[in-house]
mmCIF file of C-alpha atoms and ligand atoms in Angstrom:
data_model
loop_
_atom_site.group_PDB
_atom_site.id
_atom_site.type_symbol
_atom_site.label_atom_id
_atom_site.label_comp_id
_atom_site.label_asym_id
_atom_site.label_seq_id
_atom_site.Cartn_x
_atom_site.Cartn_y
_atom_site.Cartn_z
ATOM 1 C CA UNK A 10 31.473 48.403 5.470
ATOM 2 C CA UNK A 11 30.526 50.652 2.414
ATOM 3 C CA UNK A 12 32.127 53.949 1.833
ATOM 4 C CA UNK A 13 28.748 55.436 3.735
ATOM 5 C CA UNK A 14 25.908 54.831 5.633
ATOM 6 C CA UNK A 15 22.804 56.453 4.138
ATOM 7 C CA UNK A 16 20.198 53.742 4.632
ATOM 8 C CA UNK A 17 19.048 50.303 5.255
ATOM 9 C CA UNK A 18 17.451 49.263 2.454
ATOM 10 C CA UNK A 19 19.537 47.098 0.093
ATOM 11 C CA UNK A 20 22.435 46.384 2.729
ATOM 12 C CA UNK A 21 22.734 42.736 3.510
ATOM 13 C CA UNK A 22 21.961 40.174 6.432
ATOM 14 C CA UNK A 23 25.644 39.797 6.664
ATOM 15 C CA UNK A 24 26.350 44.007 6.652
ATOM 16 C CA UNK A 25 24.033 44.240 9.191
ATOM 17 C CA UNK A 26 25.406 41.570 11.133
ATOM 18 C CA UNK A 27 28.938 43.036 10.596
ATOM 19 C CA UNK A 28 28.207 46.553 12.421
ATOM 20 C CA UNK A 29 25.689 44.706 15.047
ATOM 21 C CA UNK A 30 28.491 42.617 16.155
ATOM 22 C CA UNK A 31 31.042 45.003 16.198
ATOM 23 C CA UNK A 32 28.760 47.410 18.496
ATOM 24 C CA UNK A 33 28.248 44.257 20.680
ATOM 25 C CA UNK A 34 32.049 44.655 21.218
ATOM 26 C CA UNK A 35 32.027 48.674 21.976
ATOM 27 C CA UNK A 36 29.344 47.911 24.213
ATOM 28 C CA UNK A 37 31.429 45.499 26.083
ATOM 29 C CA UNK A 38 33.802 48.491 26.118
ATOM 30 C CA UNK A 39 31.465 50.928 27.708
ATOM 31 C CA UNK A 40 30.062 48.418 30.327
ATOM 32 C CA UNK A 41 34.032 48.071 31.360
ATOM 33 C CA UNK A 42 34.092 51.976 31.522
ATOM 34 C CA UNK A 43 36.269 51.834 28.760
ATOM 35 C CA UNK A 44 35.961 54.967 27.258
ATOM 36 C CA UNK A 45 39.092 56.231 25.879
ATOM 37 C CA UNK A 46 40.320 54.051 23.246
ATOM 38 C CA UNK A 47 42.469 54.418 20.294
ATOM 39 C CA UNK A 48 40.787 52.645 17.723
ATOM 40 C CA UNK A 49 40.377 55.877 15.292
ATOM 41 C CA UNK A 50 43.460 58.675 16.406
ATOM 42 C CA UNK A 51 43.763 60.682 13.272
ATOM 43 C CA UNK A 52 40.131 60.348 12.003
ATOM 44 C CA UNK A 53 37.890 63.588 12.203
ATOM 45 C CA UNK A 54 34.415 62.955 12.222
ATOM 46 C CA UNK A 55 31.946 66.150 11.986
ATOM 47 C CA UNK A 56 27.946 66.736 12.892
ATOM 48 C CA UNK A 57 26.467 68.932 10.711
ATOM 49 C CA UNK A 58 22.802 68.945 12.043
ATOM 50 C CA UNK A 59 20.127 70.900 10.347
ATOM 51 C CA UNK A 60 17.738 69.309 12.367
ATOM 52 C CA UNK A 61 16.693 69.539 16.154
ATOM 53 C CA UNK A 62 18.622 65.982 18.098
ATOM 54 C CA UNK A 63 19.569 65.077 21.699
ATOM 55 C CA UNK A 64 20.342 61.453 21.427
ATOM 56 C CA UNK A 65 21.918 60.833 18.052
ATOM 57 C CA UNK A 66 24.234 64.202 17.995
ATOM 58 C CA UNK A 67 25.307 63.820 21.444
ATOM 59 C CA UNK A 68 26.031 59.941 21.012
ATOM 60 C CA UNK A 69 27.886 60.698 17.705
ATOM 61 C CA UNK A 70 29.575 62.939 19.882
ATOM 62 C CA UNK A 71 30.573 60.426 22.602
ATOM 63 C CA UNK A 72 30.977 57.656 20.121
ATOM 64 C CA UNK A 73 33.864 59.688 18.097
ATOM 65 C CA UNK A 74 35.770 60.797 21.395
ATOM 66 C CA UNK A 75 35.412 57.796 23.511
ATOM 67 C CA UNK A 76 37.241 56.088 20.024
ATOM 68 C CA UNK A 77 40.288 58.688 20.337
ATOM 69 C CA UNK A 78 38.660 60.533 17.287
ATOM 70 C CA UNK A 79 38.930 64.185 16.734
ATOM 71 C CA UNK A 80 35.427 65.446 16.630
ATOM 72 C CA UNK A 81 33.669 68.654 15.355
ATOM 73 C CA UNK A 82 30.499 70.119 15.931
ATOM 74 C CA UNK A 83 28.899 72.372 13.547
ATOM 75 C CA UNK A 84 25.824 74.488 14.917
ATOM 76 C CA UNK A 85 24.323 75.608 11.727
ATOM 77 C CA UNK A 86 22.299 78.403 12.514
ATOM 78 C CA UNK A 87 25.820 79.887 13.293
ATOM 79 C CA UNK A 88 27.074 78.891 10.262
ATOM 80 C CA UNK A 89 27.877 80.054 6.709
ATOM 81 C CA UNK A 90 24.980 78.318 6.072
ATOM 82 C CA UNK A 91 22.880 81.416 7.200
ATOM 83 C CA UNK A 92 24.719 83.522 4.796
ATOM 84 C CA UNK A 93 23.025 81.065 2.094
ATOM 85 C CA UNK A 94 26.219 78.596 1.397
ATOM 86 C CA UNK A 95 24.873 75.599 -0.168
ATOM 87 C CA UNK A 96 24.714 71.833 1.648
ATOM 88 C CA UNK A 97 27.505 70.776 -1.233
ATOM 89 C CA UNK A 98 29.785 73.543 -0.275
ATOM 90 C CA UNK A 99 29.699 73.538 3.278
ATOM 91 C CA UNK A 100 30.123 69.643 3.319
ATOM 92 C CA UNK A 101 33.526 70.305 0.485
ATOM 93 C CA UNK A 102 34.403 72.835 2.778
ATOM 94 C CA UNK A 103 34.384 70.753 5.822
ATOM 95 C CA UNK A 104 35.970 67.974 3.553
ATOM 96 C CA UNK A 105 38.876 70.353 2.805
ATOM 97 C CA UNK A 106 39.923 71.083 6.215
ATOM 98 C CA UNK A 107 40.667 67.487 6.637
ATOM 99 C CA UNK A 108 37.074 65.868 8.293
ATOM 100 C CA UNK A 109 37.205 61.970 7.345
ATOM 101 C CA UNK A 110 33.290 61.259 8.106
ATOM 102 C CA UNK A 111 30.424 64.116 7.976
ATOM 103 C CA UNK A 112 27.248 62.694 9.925
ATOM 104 C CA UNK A 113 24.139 65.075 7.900
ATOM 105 C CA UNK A 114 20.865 65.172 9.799
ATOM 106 C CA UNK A 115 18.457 67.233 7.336
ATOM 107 C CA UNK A 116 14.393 67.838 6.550
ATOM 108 C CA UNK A 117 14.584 66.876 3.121
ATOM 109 C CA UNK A 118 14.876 63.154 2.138
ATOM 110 C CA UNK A 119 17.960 62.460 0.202
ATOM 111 C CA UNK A 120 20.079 64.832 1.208
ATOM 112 C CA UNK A 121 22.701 62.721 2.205
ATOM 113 C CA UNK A 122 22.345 60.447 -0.777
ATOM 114 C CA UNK A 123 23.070 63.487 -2.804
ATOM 115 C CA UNK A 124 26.186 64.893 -1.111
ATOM 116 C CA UNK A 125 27.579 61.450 -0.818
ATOM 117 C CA UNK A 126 28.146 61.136 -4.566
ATOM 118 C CA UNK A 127 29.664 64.176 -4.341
ATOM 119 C CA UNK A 128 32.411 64.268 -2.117
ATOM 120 C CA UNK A 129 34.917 61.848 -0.850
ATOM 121 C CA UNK A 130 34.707 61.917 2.867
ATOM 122 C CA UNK A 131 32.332 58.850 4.601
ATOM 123 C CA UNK A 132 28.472 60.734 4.658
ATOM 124 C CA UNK A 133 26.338 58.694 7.556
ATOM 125 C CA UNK A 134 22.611 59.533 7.890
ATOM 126 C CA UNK A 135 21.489 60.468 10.757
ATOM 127 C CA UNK A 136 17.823 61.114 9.691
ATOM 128 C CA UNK A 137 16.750 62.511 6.017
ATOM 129 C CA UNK A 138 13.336 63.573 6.724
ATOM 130 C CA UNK A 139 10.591 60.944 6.651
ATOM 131 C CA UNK A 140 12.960 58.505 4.744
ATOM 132 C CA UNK A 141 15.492 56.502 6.675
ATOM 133 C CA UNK A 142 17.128 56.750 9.942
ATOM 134 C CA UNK A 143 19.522 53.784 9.671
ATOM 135 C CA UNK A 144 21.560 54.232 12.857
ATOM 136 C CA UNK A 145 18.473 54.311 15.110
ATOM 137 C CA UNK A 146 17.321 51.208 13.399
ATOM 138 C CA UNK A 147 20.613 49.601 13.911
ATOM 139 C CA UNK A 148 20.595 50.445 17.854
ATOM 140 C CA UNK A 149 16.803 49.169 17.722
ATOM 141 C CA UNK A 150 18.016 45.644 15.679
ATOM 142 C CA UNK A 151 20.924 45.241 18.796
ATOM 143 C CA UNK A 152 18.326 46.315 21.894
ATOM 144 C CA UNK A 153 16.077 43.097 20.200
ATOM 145 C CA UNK A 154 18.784 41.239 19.857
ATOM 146 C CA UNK A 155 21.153 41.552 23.301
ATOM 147 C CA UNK A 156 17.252 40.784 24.638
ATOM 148 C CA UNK A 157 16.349 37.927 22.892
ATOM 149 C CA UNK A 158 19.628 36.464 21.123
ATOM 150 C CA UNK A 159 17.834 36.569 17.671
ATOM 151 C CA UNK A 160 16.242 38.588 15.206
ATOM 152 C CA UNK A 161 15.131 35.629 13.457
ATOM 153 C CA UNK A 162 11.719 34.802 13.699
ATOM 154 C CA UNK A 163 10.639 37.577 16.365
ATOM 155 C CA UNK A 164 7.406 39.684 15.351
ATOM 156 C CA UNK A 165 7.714 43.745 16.248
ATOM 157 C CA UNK A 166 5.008 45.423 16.647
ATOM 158 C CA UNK A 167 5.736 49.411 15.563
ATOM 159 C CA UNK A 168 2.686 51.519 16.462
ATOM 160 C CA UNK A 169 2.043 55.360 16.358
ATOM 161 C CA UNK A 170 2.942 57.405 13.822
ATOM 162 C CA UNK A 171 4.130 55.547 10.548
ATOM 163 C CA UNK A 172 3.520 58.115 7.971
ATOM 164 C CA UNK A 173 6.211 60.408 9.064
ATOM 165 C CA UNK A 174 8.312 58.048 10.436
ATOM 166 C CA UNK A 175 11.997 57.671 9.043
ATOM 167 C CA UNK A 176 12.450 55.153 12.064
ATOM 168 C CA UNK A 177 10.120 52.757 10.860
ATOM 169 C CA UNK A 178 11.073 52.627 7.448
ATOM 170 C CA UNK A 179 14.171 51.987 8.421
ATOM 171 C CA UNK A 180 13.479 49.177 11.343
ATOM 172 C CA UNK A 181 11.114 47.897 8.541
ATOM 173 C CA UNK A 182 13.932 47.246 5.386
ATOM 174 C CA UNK A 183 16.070 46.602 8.282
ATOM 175 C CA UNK A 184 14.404 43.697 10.340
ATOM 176 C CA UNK A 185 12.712 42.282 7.394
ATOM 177 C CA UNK A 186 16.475 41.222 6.361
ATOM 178 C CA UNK A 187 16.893 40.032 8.848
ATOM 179 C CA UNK A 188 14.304 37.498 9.001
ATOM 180 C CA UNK A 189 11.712 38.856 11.750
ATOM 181 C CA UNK A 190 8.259 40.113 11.360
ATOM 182 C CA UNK A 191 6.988 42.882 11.142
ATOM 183 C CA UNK A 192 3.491 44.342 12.102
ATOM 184 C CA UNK A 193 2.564 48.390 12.097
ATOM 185 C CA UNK A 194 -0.867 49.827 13.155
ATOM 186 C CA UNK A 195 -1.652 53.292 13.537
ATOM 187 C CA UNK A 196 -4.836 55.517 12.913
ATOM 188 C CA UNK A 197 -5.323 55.817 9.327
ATOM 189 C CA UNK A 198 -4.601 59.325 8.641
ATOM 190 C CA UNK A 199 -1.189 58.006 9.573
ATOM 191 C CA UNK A 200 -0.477 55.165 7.549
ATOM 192 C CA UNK A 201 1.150 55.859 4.408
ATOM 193 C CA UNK A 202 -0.623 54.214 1.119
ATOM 194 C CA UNK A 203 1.294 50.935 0.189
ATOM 195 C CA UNK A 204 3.382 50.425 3.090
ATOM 196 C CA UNK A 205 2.541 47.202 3.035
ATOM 197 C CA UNK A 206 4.243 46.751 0.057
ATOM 198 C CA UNK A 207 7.614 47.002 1.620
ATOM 199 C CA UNK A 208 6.710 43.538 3.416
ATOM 200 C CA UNK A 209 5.003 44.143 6.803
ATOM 201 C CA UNK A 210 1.497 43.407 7.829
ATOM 202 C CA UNK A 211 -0.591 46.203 8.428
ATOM 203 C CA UNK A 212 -3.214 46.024 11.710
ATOM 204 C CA UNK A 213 -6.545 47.053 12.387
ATOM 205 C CA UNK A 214 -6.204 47.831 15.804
ATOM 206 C CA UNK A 215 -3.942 48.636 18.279
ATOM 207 C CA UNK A 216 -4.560 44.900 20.363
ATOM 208 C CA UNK A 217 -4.544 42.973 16.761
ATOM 209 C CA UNK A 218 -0.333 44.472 17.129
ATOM 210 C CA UNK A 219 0.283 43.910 20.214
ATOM 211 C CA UNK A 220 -1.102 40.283 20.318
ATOM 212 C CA UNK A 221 1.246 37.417 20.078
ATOM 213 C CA UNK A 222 4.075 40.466 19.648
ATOM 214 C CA UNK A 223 7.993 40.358 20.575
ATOM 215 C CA UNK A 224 8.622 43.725 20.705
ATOM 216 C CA UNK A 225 6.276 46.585 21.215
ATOM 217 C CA UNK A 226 7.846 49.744 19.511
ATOM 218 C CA UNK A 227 6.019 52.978 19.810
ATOM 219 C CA UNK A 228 6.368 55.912 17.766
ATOM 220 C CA UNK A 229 5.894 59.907 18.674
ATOM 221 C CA UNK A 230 3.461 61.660 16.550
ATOM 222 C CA UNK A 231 5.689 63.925 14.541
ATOM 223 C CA UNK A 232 3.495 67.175 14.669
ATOM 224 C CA UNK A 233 6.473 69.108 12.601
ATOM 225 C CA UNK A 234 5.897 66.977 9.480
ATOM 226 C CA UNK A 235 2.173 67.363 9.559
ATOM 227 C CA UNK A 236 0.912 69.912 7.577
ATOM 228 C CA UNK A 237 -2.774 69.831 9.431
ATOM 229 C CA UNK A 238 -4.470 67.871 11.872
ATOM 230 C CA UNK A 239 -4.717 64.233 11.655
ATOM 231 C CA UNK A 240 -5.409 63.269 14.616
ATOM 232 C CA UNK A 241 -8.528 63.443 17.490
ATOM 233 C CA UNK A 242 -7.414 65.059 20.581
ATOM 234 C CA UNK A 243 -4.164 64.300 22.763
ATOM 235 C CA UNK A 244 -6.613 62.432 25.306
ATOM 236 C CA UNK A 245 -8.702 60.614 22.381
ATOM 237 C CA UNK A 246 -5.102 59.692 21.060
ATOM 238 C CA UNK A 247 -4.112 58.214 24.127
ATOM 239 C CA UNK A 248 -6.992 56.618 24.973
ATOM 240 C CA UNK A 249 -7.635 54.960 21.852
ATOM 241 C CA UNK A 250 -3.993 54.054 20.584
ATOM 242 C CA UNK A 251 -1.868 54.789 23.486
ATOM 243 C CA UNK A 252 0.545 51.742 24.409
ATOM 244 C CA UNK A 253 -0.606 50.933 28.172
ATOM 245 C CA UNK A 254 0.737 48.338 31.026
ATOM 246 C CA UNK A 255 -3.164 46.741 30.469
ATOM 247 C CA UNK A 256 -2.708 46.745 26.704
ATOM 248 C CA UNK A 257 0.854 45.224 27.148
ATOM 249 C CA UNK A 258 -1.165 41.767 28.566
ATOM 250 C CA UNK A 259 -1.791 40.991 25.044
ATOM 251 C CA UNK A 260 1.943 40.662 24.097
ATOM 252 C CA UNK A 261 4.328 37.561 24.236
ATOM 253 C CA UNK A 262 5.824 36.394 27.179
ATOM 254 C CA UNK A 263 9.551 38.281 27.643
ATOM 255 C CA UNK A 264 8.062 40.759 25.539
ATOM 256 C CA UNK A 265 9.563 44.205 25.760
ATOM 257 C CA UNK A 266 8.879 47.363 24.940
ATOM 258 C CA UNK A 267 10.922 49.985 22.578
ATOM 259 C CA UNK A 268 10.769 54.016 21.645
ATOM 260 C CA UNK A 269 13.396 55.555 19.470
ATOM 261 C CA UNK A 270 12.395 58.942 22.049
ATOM 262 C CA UNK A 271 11.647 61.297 22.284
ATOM 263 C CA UNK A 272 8.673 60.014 24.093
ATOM 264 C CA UNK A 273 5.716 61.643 24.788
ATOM 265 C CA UNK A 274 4.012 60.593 27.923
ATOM 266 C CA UNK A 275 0.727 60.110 28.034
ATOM 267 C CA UNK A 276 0.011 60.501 24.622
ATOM 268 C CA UNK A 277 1.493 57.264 22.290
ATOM 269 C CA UNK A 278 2.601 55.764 25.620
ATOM 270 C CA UNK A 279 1.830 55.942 28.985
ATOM 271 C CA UNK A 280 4.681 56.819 31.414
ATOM 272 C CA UNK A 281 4.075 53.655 33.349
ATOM 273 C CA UNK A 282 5.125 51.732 30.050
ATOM 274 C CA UNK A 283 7.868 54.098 29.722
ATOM 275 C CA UNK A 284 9.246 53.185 32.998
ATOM 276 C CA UNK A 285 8.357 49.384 33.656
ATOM 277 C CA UNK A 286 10.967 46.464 34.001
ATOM 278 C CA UNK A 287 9.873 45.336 29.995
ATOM 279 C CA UNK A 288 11.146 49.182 28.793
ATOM 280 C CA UNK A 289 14.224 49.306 26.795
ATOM 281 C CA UNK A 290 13.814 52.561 25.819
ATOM 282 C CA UNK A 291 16.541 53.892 27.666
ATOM 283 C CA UNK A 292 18.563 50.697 26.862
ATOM 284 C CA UNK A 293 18.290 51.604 23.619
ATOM 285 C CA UNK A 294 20.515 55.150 23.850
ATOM 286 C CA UNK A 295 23.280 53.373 25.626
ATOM 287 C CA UNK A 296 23.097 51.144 22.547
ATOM 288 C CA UNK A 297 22.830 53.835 19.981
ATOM 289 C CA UNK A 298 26.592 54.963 21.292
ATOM 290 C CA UNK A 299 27.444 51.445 20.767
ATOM 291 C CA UNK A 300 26.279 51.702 17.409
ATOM 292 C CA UNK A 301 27.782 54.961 16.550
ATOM 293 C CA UNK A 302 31.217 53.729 18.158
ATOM 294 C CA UNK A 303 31.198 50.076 15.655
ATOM 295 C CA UNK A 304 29.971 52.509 12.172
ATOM 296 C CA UNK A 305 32.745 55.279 13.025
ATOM 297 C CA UNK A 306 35.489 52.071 13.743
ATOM 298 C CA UNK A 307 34.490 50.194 10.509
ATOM 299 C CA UNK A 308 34.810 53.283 8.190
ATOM 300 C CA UNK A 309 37.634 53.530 9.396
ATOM 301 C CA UNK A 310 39.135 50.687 9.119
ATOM 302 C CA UNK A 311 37.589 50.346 5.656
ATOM 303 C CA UNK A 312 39.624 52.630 4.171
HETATM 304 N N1 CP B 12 15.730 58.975 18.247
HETATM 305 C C1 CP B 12 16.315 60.121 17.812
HETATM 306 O O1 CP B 12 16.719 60.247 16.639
HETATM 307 O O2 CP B 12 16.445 61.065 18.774
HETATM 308 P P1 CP B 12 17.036 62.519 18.560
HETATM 309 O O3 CP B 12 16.082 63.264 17.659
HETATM 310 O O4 CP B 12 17.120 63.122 19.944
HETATM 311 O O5 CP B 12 18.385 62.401 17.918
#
């Protein structure tokens, strides 16, 4: 494991498979109810959050305690960070008072690249803006595979809001390496220019992805990112692109179907997909503590 985790691009079929296998592990763990172990007493692992999250700040959360961890919350609109302290100070400061691993969720892409030149405590990245999001694409790489026993030669669909979408950048650079394929569709205004550059196939509709498909991921339309409309209504949205039970006929045998959340029902998915036997979506948080529990243990033992 490398000092940090800021991304998935550039890390290896064989660092991948490292954390996925050690989460497969933790997740034995927490389906024996194991939840206090003692694989990190004496680390200190903070969340410094300038970003809105439920599941990745309170799995970080679980993750560090259930590993006998110390663990630190920083709510940053309580912080010196309102009286104007910069990102590299507050993260020096939080260095200083003896935190081993800072996990940075922030607006602006880089951020954690930046800071983790700077300092010598582990940075993870738990979102920069619409750049990566390599944990949730880690928890999405061990949902496929606990499903299907490989990521090898399985075609994901990701459909919705690519654009704006740190999550499928990420699941892109992530299950590219490791040998799957990758198809994204969504409605032009939100489909960034040479995506398919980075290696996936680009759809023209939303049955084109879902045919012959693996894995049906959906994306939320990030309204916070936008900076004007681009999109019909909620209802046209739906109707048009929405990923339905009928639409879900057109996918591969076994296939299942994945959200990184939060979802919004009814308007990239309908709740019936949200809550039918081929979901994983809520498979997928149990694994994202899994996830969090194997990156916390291996920077730990890396050093
Ligand atoms: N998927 C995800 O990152 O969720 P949160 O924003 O709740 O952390």
């Amino acid at each position: 494991m490398r000092k940090d985790l800021l991304g998935l691009e550039g890390l290896s079929r064989e660092e991948i498979e490292e954390i996925l296998d050690t989460a497969d592990v933790m997740r034995e763990h927490l389906d024996k109810g194991e939840i206090n172990l003692d694989y990190c007493r004496g680390t200190s692992v903070v969340n410094l959050f300038y970003e809105n999250s439920t599941r990745t700040r309170t799995s970080f959360e679980n993750a560090t305690r259930f590993l006998g961890a110390n663990q630190v919350n920083i709510a940053v609109a309580s912080s010196s960070v309102a009286k104007g302290e910069s990102m590299y100070d507050t993260v020096r400061t939080l260095e200083s008072i003896k935190n081993n691993i800072v996990v940075i969720r922030h607006s602006m892409a880089g951020t954690p690249h930046y800071i983790a030149k700077k300092v010598d405590a582990h940075i993870v990245n738990a979102g920069d803006g619409q750049h990566e999001h390599p944990t949730q694409a880690l928890l999405d790489m061990l949902t496929m595979r606990r499903h299907f026993g490989r990521l090898e030669g399985l075609t994901v669909a990701i459909i919705g809001d690519i654009k704006y979408s740190r999550v499928a950048r990420s699941n892109i650079f992530g299950l590219l390496t490791m040998g799957a394929k990758v198809k994204l569709f969504g409605i032009k205004t939100l489909m960034p220019k040479g995506i398919e550059e980075m290696g996936a196939t680009i759809c023209n509709s939303i049955e084109e992805a879902i045919q012959g498909s693996d894995v049906i991921m959906g994306l939320r339309i990030q309204l916070e990112r936008q900076t004007s409309g681009q999109f019909p209504t909620i209802k046209e949205y739906f109707t048009e692109y929405g990923i339905t039970m009928d639409r879900m006929k057109l996918a591969n045998e076994n296939a299942i179907i994945m959200h990184p959340a939060p979802v919004n029902r009814g308007v990239e998915i309908s709740g019936e997909a949200v809550d039918s036997d081929c979901s994983r979506i809520f498979e997928q948080v149990t694994n994202g503590l899994a996830v969090r529990m194997a990156i916390i243990k291996l920077m730990v033992e890396g050093k």
